[in-house]
Short mmCIF file of C-alpha atoms and ligand atoms in Angstrom, two decimals:
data_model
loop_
_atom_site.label_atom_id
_atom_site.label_comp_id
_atom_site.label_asym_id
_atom_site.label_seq_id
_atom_site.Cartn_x
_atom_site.Cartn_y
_atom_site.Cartn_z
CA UNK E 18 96.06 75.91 123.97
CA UNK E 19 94.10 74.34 121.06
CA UNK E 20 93.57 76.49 118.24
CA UNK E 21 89.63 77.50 118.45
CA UNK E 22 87.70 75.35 116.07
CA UNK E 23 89.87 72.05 115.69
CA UNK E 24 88.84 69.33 118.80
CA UNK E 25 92.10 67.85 119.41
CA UNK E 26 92.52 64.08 118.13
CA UNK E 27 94.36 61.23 118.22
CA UNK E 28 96.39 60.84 115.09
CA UNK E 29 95.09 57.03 114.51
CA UNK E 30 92.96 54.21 115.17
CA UNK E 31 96.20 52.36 116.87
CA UNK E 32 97.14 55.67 118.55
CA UNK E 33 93.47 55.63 120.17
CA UNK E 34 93.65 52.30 121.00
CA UNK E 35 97.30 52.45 122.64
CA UNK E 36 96.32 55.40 124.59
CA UNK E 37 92.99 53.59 125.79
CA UNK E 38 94.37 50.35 126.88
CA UNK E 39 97.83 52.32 128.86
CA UNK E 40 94.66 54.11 130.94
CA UNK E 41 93.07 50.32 131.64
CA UNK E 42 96.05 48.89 132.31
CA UNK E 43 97.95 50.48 135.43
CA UNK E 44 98.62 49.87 139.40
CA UNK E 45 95.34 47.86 139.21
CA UNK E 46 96.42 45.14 137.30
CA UNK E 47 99.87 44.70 138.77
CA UNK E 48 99.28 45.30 142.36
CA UNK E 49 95.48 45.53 142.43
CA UNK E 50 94.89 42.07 140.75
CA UNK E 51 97.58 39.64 142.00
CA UNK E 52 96.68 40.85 145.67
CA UNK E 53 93.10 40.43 145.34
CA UNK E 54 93.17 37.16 143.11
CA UNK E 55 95.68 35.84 146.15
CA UNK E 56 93.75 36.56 148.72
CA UNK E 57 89.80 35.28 147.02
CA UNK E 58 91.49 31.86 146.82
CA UNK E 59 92.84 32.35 143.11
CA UNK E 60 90.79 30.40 140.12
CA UNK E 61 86.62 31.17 141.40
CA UNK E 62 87.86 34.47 141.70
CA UNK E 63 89.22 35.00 138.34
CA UNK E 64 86.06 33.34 136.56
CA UNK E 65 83.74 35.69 138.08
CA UNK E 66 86.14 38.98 137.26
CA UNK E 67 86.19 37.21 133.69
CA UNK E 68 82.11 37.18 133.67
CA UNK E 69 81.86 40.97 134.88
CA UNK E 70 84.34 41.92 132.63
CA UNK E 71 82.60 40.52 129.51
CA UNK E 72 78.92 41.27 130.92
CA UNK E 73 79.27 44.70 133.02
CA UNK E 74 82.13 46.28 133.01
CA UNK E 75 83.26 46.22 129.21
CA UNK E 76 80.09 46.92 128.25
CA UNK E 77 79.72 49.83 130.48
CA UNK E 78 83.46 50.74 129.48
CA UNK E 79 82.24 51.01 126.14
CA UNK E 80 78.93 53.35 127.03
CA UNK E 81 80.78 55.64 128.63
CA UNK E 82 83.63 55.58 125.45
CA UNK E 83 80.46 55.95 123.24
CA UNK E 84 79.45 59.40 125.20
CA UNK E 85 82.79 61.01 124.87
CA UNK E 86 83.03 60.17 121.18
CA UNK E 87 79.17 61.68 120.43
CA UNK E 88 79.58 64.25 122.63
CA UNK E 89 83.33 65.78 121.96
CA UNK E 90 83.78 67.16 124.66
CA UNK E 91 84.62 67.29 128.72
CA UNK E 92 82.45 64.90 130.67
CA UNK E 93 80.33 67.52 132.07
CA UNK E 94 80.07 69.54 128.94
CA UNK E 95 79.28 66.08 126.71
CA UNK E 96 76.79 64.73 129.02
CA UNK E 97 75.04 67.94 128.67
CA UNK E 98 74.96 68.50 125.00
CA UNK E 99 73.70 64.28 125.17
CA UNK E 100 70.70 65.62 128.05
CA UNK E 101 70.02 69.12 125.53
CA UNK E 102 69.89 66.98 122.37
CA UNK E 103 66.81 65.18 123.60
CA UNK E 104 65.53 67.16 126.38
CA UNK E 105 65.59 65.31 129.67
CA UNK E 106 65.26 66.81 132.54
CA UNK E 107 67.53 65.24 135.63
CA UNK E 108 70.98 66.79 135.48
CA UNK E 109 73.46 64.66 133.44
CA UNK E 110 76.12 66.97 133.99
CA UNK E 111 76.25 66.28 137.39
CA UNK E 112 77.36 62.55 136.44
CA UNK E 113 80.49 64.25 134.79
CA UNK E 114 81.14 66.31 137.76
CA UNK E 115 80.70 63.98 140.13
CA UNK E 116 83.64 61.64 138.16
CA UNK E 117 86.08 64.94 137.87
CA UNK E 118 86.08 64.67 141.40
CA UNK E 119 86.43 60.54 141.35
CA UNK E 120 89.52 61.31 139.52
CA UNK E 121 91.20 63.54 141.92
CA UNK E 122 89.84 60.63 144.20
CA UNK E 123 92.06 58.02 142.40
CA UNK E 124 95.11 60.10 141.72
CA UNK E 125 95.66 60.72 145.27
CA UNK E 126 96.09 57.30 146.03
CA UNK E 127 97.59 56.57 143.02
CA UNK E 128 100.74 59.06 143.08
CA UNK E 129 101.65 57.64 146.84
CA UNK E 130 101.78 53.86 145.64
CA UNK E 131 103.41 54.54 142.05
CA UNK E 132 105.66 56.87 144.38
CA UNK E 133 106.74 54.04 146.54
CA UNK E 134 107.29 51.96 143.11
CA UNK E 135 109.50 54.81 141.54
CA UNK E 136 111.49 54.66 144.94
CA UNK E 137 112.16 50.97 144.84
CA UNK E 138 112.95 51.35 141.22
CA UNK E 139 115.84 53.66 142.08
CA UNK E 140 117.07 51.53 145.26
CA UNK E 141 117.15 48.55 142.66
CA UNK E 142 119.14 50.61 139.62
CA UNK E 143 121.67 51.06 142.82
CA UNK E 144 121.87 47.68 142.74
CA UNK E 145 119.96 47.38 145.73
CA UNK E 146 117.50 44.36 147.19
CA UNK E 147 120.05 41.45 145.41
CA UNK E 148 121.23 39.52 148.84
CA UNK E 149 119.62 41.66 151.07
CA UNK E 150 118.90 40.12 154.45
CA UNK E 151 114.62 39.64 154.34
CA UNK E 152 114.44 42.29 157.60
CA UNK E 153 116.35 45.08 154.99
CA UNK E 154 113.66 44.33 152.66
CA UNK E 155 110.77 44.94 156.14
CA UNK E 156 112.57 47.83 157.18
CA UNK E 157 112.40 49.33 153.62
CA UNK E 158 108.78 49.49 153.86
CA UNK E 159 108.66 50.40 157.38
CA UNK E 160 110.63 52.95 157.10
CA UNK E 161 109.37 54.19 153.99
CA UNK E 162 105.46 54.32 155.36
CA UNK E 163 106.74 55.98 158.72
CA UNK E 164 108.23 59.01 157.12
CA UNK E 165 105.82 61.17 155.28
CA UNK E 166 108.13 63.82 153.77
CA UNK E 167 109.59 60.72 151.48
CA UNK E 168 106.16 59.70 150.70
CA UNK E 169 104.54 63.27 150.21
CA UNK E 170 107.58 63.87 147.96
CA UNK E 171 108.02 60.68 145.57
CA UNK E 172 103.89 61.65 145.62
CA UNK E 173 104.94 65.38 144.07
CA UNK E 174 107.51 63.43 141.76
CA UNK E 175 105.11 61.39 140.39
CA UNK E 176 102.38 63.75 139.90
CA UNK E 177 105.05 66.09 138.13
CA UNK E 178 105.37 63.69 135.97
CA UNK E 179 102.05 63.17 134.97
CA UNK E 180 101.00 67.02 135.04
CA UNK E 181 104.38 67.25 132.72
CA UNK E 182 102.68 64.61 129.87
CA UNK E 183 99.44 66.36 130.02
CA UNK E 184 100.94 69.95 129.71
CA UNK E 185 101.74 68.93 126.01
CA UNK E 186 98.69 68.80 123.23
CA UNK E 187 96.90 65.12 122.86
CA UNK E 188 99.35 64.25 120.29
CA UNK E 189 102.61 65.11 121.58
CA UNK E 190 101.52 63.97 125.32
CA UNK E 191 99.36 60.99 126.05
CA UNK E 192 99.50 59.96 122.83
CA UNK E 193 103.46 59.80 122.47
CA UNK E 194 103.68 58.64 126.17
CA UNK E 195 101.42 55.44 125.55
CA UNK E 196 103.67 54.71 122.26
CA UNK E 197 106.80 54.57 124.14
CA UNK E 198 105.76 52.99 127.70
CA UNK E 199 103.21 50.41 126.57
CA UNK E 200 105.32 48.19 124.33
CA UNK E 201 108.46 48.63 127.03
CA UNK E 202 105.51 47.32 129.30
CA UNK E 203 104.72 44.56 127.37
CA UNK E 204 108.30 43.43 126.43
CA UNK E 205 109.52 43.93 129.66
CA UNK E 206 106.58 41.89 131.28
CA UNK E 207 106.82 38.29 128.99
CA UNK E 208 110.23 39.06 129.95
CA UNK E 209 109.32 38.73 133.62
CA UNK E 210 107.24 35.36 132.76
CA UNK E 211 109.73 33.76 130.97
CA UNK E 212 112.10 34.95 134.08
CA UNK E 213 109.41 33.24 136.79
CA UNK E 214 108.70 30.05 134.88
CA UNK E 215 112.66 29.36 134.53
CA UNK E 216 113.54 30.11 138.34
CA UNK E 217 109.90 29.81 140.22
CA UNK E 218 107.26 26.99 140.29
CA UNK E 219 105.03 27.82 137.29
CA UNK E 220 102.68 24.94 137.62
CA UNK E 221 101.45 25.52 140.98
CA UNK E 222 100.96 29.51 139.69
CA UNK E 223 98.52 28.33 136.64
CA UNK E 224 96.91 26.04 138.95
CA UNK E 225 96.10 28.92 141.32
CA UNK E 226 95.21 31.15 139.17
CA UNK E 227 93.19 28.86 136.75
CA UNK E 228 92.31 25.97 138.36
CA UNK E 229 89.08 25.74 140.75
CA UNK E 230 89.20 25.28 144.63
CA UNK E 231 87.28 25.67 147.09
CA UNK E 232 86.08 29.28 147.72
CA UNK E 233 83.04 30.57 148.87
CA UNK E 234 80.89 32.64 146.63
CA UNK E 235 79.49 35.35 149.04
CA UNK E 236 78.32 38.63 147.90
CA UNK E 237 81.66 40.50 149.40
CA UNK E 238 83.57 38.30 146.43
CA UNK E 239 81.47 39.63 143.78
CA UNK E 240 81.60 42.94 145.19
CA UNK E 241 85.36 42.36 145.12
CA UNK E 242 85.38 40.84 142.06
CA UNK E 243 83.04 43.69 139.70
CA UNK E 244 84.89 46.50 141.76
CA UNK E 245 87.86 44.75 140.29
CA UNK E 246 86.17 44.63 136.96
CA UNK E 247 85.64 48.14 136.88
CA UNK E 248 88.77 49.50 138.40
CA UNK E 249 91.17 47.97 136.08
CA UNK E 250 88.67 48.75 132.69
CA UNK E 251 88.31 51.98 134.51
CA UNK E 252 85.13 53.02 133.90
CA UNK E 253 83.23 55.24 135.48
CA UNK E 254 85.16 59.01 136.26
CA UNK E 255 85.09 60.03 132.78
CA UNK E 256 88.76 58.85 131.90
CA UNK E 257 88.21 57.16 129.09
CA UNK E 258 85.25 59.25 127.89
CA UNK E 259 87.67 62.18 127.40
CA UNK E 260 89.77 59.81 125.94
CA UNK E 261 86.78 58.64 123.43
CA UNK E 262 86.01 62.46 122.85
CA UNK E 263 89.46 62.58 120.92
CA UNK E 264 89.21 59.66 118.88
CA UNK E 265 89.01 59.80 115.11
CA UNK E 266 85.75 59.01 113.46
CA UNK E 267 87.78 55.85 111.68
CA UNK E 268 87.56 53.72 115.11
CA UNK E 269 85.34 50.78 114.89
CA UNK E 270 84.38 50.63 118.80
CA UNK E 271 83.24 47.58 119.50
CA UNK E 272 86.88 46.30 117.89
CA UNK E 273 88.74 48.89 120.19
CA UNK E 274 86.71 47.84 123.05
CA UNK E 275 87.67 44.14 122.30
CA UNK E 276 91.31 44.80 122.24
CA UNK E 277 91.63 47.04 125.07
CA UNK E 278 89.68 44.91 127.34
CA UNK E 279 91.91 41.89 126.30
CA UNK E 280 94.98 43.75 126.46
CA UNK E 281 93.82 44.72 130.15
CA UNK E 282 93.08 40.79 130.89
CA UNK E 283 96.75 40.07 129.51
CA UNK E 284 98.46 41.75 131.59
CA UNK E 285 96.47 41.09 134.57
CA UNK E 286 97.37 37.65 133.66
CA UNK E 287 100.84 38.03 132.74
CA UNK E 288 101.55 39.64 135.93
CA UNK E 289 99.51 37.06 137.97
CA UNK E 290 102.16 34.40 136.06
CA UNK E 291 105.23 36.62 136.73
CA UNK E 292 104.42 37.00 140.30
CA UNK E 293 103.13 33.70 141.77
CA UNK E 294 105.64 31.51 140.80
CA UNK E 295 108.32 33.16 142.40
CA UNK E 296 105.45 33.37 145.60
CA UNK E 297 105.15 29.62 144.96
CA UNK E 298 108.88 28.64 144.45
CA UNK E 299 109.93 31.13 147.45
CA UNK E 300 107.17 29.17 150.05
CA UNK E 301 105.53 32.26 151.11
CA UNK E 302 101.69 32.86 151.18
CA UNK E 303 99.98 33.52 147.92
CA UNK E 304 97.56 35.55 150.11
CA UNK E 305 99.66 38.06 151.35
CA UNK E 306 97.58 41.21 150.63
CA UNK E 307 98.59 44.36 149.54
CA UNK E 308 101.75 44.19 150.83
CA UNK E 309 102.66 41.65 147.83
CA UNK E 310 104.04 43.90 145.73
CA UNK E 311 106.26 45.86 147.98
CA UNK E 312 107.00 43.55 150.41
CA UNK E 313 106.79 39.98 149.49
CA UNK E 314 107.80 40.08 146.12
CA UNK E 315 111.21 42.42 147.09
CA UNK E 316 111.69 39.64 149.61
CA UNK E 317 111.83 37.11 147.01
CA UNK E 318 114.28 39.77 144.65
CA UNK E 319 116.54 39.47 147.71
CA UNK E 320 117.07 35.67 147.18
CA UNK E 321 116.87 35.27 143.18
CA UNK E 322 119.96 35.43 140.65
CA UNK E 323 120.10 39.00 139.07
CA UNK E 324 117.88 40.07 141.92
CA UNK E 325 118.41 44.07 141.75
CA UNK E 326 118.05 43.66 137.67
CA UNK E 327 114.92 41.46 138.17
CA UNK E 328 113.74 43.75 140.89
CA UNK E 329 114.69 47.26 138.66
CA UNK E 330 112.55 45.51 135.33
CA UNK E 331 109.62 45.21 138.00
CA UNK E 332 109.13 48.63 139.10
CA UNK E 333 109.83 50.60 135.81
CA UNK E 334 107.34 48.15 134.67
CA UNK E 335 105.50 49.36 137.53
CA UNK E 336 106.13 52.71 137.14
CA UNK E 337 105.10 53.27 133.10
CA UNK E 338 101.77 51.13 133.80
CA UNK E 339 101.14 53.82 136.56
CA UNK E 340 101.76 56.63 134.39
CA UNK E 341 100.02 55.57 131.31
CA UNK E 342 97.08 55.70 133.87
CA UNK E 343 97.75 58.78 135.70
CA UNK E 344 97.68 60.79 132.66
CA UNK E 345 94.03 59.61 131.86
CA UNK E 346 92.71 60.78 134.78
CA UNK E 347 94.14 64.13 134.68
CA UNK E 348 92.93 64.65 131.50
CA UNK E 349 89.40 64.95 132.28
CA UNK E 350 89.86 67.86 134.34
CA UNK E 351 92.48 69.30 132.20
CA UNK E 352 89.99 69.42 129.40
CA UNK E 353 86.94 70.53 131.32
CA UNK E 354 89.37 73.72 132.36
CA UNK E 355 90.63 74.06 128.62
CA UNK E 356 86.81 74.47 127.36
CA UNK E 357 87.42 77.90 129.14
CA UNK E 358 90.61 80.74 128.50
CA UNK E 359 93.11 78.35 130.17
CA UNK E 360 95.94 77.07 128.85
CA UNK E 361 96.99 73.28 129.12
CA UNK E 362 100.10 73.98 131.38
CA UNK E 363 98.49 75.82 133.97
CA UNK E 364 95.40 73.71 134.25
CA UNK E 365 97.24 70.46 134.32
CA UNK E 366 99.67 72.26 136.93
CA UNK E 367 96.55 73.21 139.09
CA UNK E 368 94.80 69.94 138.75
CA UNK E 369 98.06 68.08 139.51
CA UNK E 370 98.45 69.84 142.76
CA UNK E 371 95.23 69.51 144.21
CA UNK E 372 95.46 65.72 143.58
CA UNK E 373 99.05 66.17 145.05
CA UNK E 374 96.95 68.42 148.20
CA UNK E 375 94.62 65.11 148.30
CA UNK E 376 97.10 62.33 148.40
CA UNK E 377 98.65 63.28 151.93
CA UNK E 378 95.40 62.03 153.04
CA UNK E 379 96.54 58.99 151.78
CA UNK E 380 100.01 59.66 153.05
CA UNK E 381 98.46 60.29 156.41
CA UNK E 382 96.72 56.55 156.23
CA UNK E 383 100.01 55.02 155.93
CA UNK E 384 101.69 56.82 158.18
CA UNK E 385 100.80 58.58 161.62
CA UNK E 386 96.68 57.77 160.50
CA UNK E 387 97.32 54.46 160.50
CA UNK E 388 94.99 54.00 163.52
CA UNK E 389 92.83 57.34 162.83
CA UNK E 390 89.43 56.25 160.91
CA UNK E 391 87.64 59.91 160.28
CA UNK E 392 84.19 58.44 159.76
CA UNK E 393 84.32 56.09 162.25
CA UNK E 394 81.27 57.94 164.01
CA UNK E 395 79.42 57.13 160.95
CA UNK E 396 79.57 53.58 161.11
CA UNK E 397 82.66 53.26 159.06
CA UNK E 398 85.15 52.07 161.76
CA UNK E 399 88.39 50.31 160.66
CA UNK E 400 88.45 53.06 157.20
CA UNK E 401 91.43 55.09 157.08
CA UNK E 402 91.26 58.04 154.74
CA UNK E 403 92.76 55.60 152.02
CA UNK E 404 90.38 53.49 152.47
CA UNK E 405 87.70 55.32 152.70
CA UNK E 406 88.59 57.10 149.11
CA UNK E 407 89.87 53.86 147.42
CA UNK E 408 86.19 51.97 148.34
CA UNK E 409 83.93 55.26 147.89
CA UNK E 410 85.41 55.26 144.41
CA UNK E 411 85.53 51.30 143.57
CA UNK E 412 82.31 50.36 145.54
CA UNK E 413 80.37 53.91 145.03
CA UNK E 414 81.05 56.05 142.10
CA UNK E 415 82.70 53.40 139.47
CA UNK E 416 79.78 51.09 139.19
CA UNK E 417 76.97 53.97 140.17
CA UNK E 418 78.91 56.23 137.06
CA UNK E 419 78.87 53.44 135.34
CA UNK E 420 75.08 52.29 135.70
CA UNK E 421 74.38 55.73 134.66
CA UNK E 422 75.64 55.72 131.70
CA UNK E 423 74.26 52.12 130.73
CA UNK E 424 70.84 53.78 131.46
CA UNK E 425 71.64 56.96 129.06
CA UNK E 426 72.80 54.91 126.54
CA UNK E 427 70.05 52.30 126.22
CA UNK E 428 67.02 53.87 127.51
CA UNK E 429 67.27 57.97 127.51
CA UNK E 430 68.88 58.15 123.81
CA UNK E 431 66.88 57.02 120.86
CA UNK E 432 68.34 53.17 120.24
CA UNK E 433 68.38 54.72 116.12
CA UNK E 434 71.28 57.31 117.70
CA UNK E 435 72.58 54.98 119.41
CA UNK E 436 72.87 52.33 116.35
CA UNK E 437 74.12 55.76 114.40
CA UNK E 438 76.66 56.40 116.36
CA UNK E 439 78.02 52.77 116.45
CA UNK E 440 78.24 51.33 112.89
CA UNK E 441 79.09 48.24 113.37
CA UNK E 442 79.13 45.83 110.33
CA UNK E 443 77.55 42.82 112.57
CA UNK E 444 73.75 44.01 113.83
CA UNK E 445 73.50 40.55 115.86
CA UNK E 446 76.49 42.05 118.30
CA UNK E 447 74.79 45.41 118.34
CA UNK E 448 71.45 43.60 119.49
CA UNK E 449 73.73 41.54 121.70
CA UNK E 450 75.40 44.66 123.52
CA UNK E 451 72.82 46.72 123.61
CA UNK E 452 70.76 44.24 125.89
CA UNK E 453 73.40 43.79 128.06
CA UNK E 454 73.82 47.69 128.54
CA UNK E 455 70.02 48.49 128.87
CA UNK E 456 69.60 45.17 130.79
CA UNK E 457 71.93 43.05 132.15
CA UNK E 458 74.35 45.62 133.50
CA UNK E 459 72.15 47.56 135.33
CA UNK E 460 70.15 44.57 136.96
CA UNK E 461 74.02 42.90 138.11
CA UNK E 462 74.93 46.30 139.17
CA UNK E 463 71.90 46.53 141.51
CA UNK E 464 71.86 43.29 142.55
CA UNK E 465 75.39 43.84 143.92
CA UNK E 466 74.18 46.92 145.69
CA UNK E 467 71.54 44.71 147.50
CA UNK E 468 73.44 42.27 148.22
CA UNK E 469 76.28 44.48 149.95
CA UNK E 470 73.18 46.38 151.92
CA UNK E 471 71.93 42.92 152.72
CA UNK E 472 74.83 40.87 153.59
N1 LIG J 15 92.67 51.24 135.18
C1 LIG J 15 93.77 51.70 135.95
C2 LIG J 15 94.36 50.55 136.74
O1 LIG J 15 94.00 49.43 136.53
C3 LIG J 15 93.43 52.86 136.85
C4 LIG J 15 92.50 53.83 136.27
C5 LIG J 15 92.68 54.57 135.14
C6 LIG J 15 91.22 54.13 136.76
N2 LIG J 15 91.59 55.33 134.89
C7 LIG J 15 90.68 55.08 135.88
C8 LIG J 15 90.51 53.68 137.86
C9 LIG J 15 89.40 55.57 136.11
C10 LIG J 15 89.24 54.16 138.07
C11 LIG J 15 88.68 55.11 137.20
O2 LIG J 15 95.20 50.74 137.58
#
């Protein structure tokens, strides 16, 4: 437990920043952005998750930061110190509740597809995938996503795991975590490039993610691409707000917010470049949809020189991107329980499991619910559970979360609280990102809405 009196911190600047950018950059980058990228037709794509990057989401990503840090507390209990300092009336609170339950949301999807990457990690340290006939690599996944006692397990494994880094105070958990998995991440990742741009076809993998083709801008890609945006930043469940609640008073956040956000694009980037040109070189589909990552790419391990060792570097990378996550949105929870008697151990324990409870829905979508859409009677035919959580939190309650907190930064607080709580040396960027919050964020976020009603 921490001792009464002393809000736990991070122990610097770097620490915060470390520990910020392992929550931003996780499954979503790896296997969220290379599938999506493929299959929006590559370059258009990537410009327009650039522009709601820099215009919604990182702003909003840094609102919500900005909360945690004034407030020093749990979501719920900051938001409601913010709403008692000046008075308001409608519920902020409920925001913060509303994003401890997004985070079970996310976990329990989460833990089954970082499951199925720890899994493939392990068949690869056997030395497995290298000169595997392509149906081995099929029946892998087939296999895998019929039986739901491996998936519900490698689910408990990984949320172990997680619930195990959280147990431990700020410092000795998340914090320590991030400074031993995100520079393994990064080294083993230009590793990777390097790897791809030797054996696969490079050129055609800049050109596809870079270059401009023809693509058709209609109001599902922006929805695609600003879910995207907000996913991989995650903003919006009150992740990085706990996070911001525990960083020292020293952090300049418009800086952090810079190198997070561009830490997030590298990698998204990187693993775009490590990925497509082995997709490329191989002749297979750059638009192969989720499956990419567990079933085209081991494909490809099957047929490349140091295959399983290629193949093992992937999934640890996987893996530690996954868990630098994971452990950011238990947190929340964890220290909305903590404000109370309990102890870290047990509430990370309980949290854990009920996110563990949650993902055999998902377990249930790959498996024998593969057909079975629950809401179907409520016009949402074709969902699964899975998909029914994964877009209620990326469509719903990430850029509704994080409109809400662009419209209690720039219009319920007083702007001089605001400017207060942000000293920044430049007041040019402070104008600058405090009309996009007030302003431009919330009129793109709406606009999306009405545009997904409408079309
Ligand atoms: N950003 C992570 C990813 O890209 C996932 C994540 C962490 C997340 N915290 C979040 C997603 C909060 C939504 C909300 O995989």
């Amino acid at each position: 437990m921490q001792a009464k009196g002393a809000y736990p911190s991070f122990t610097s600047r770097l620490a915060f920043i470390i520990a910020a950018a392992g929550s931003a950059v996780g499954l979503g980058n790896v296997w969220g952005f290379t599938y999506v990228a493929g299959a929006n037709g590559g370059g258009g794509f990537v410009l327009i998750y650039l522009l709601a990057l820099a215009f919604v989401a990182g702003p909003a990503f840094m609102a919500e930061m900005l909360i945690g840090r004034m407030g020093k507390a749990s979501p719920p209990t900051a938001l409601g110190e913010l709403q008692a300092s000046i008075g308001a009336k409608l519920s902020w609170p409920t925001i913060g509740w509303i994003g401890l339950v997004g985070t079970i949301m996310v976990l329990s999807f989460y833990a089954v597809i970082a499951g199925q990457a720890m899994y493939y990690g392990l068949i690869a340290l056997q030395g497995g995938f290298a000169g595997w006939p392509e149906g081995a690599v099929v029946a892998l996944d087939a296999d895998f996503k019929a039986d739901p006692l491996a998936m519900a397990l490698w689910s408990a494994v990984f949320m172990a795991f997680t619930a195990a880094i959280v147990s431990f105070d700020i410092r000795t958990g998340i914090e320590r975590a991030g400074k031993v998995m995100m520079p393994t991440l990064f080294v083993m990742l230009i590793g990777l490039v390097i790897y791809s741009g030797q054996t696969g076809d490079m050129g055609r993998a800049v050109d596809f993610l870079f270059g401009f083709h023809e693509i058709n801008f209609t109001s599902r890609l922006f929805l695609e691409a600003v879910g995207q945006a907000f996913f991989t930043l995650g903003v919006g469940v009150g992740g990085i707000m706990t996070y911001g609640s525990y960083m020292g008073d020293d952090v300049k956040l418009p800086r952090a917010t810079f190198w997070i956000v561009a830490m997030d694009l590298f990698v998204a980037l990187a693993a775009g470049l490590a990925i497509f040109p082995l997709v490329f070189a191989s002749g297979v589909e750059p638009t192969a949809g989720p499956g990419l990552v567990f079933l085209t790419l081991p494909i490809i391990f099957t047929e490349i020189p140091g295959g399983a060792f290629v193949a093992f570097a992937f999934f640890l990378l996987l893996t530690f991107a996954a868990v630098t996550s994971s452990i950011s949105l238990l947190a929340p929870t964890v220290a909305r329980m903590t404000e109370g008697r309990t102890g870290r151990p047990f509430a990370a324990c309980l949290m854990a499991g009920t996110a563990f409870i949650a993902s055999l829905a998902t377990v249930y979508s790959f498996s024998d619910g593969r057909e079975v859409y629950p809401l179907a009677a409520l016009g949402f035919d074709g969902l699964t559970a899975f998909d029914l959580i994964r877009e209620g939190v990326s469509n719903f309650i990430l850029p509704l979360s994080g409109l809400a907190y662009c419209l209690i930064i720039g219009w319920a607080l007083r702007r001089d609280d605001v400017r207060a709580a942000l000293p920044m040396a430049d007041g040019r960027l402070f104008t600058l990102w405090y009309m996009v919050v007030r302003i431009i964020a919330p009129l793109a976020i709406t606009a999306l809405f009405i545009g997904a009603v409408l079309g």
